[in-house]
Coordinates of C-alpha atoms in Angstrom, one line a residue:
M1 CA 6.2 20.1 -4.9
S2 CA 9.8 21.3 -4.1
T3 CA 10.6 18.2 -2.3
I4 CA 9.6 16.1 -5.6
T5 CA 11.2 18.8 -8.0
D6 CA 14.3 18.4 -5.7
A7 CA 14.4 14.6 -5.9
T8 CA 13.5 14.0 -9.4
G9 CA 14.9 17.2 -11.2
C10 CA 11.7 17.6 -13.1
A11 CA 10.3 21.0 -13.7
N12 CA 7.4 22.1 -11.5
H13 CA 4.7 21.9 -14.5
E14 CA 5.8 18.3 -14.6
V15 CA 5.3 17.8 -11.0
R16 CA 2.1 19.5 -11.1
A17 CA 0.9 17.2 -13.7
F18 CA 1.7 14.2 -11.8
L19 CA 0.0 15.1 -8.6
D20 CA -3.0 15.6 -10.4
S21 CA -2.8 12.1 -12.0
R22 CA -3.7 8.9 -10.6
H23 CA -0.1 8.1 -9.7
G24 CA -0.3 11.2 -7.8
R25 CA -3.1 10.4 -6.0
L26 CA -1.6 7.0 -4.8
F27 CA 1.6 9.2 -4.0
A28 CA -0.5 11.2 -1.5
D29 CA -2.0 8.3 -0.3
D30 CA 1.3 7.4 0.9
V31 CA 2.1 10.7 2.5
A32 CA -1.4 10.2 4.3
N33 CA -0.1 7.0 5.6
G34 CA 3.0 8.7 7.1
L35 CA 0.6 11.4 8.8
S36 CA -1.3 8.5 10.3
K37 CA 1.7 7.3 11.9
G38 CA 2.4 10.6 13.6
L39 CA 5.2 12.2 11.0
E40 CA 4.8 15.8 10.5
I41 CA 3.9 16.8 6.8
S42 CA 7.4 17.5 5.7
D43 CA 8.7 13.9 7.1
A44 CA 5.6 12.3 5.6
I45 CA 6.2 13.8 2.0
G46 CA 10.0 13.2 2.7
A47 CA 9.4 9.6 3.3
A48 CA 7.0 9.0 0.3
T49 CA 9.3 10.6 -1.8
A50 CA 12.4 8.5 -0.8
R51 CA 10.2 5.4 -0.9
W52 CA 8.9 6.1 -4.6
M53 CA 12.7 7.3 -5.6
G54 CA 13.9 3.8 -4.1
W55 CA 11.6 1.9 -6.5
R56 CA 12.5 1.2 -10.0
I57 CA 10.8 0.7 -13.1
G58 CA 10.3 -2.9 -13.8
A59 CA 10.0 -4.5 -17.4
Q60 CA 6.1 -4.9 -17.3
T61 CA 5.7 -1.3 -16.3
S62 CA 8.1 -0.5 -18.8
R63 CA 6.1 -2.0 -21.6
E64 CA 3.0 -0.8 -20.8
T65 CA 4.1 3.1 -20.3
G66 CA 7.2 3.6 -22.2
I67 CA 9.0 4.6 -19.3
P68 CA 12.8 3.2 -19.3
R69 CA 13.2 0.3 -17.2
G70 CA 15.4 0.8 -14.3
L71 CA 14.4 4.7 -13.8
P72 CA 13.2 5.8 -10.1
Y73 CA 9.2 5.3 -10.1
L74 CA 8.6 8.7 -8.8
T75 CA 10.9 10.2 -11.7
G76 CA 9.5 8.1 -14.2
F77 CA 5.9 8.9 -13.6
V78 CA 6.6 12.7 -13.2
I79 CA 8.2 12.8 -16.5
N80 CA 5.5 10.3 -18.2
E81 CA 2.6 12.8 -16.7
G82 CA 4.2 16.1 -17.6
I83 CA 4.6 14.5 -21.3
A84 CA 1.0 13.4 -21.1
A85 CA 0.2 17.2 -19.9
D86 CA 1.7 18.5 -22.9

């Protein structure tokens, strides 16, 4: 949680909501892929975080979710899931 919190600037409860969501499962799958390639857990989490922060919300995802276009994917979905949880 701390790696995602540091990268996104979001609160712990938002990160927790994200990790409990469908998108959090996809993030966990990305971490698992890093582990299967031999990365240590902290490195796998860091790699997944960097990858998700490098992706940007596109026009279609923005229309579907209301997340602003151009926002880092991880930040957008952490905030989105945090709002949904509230």
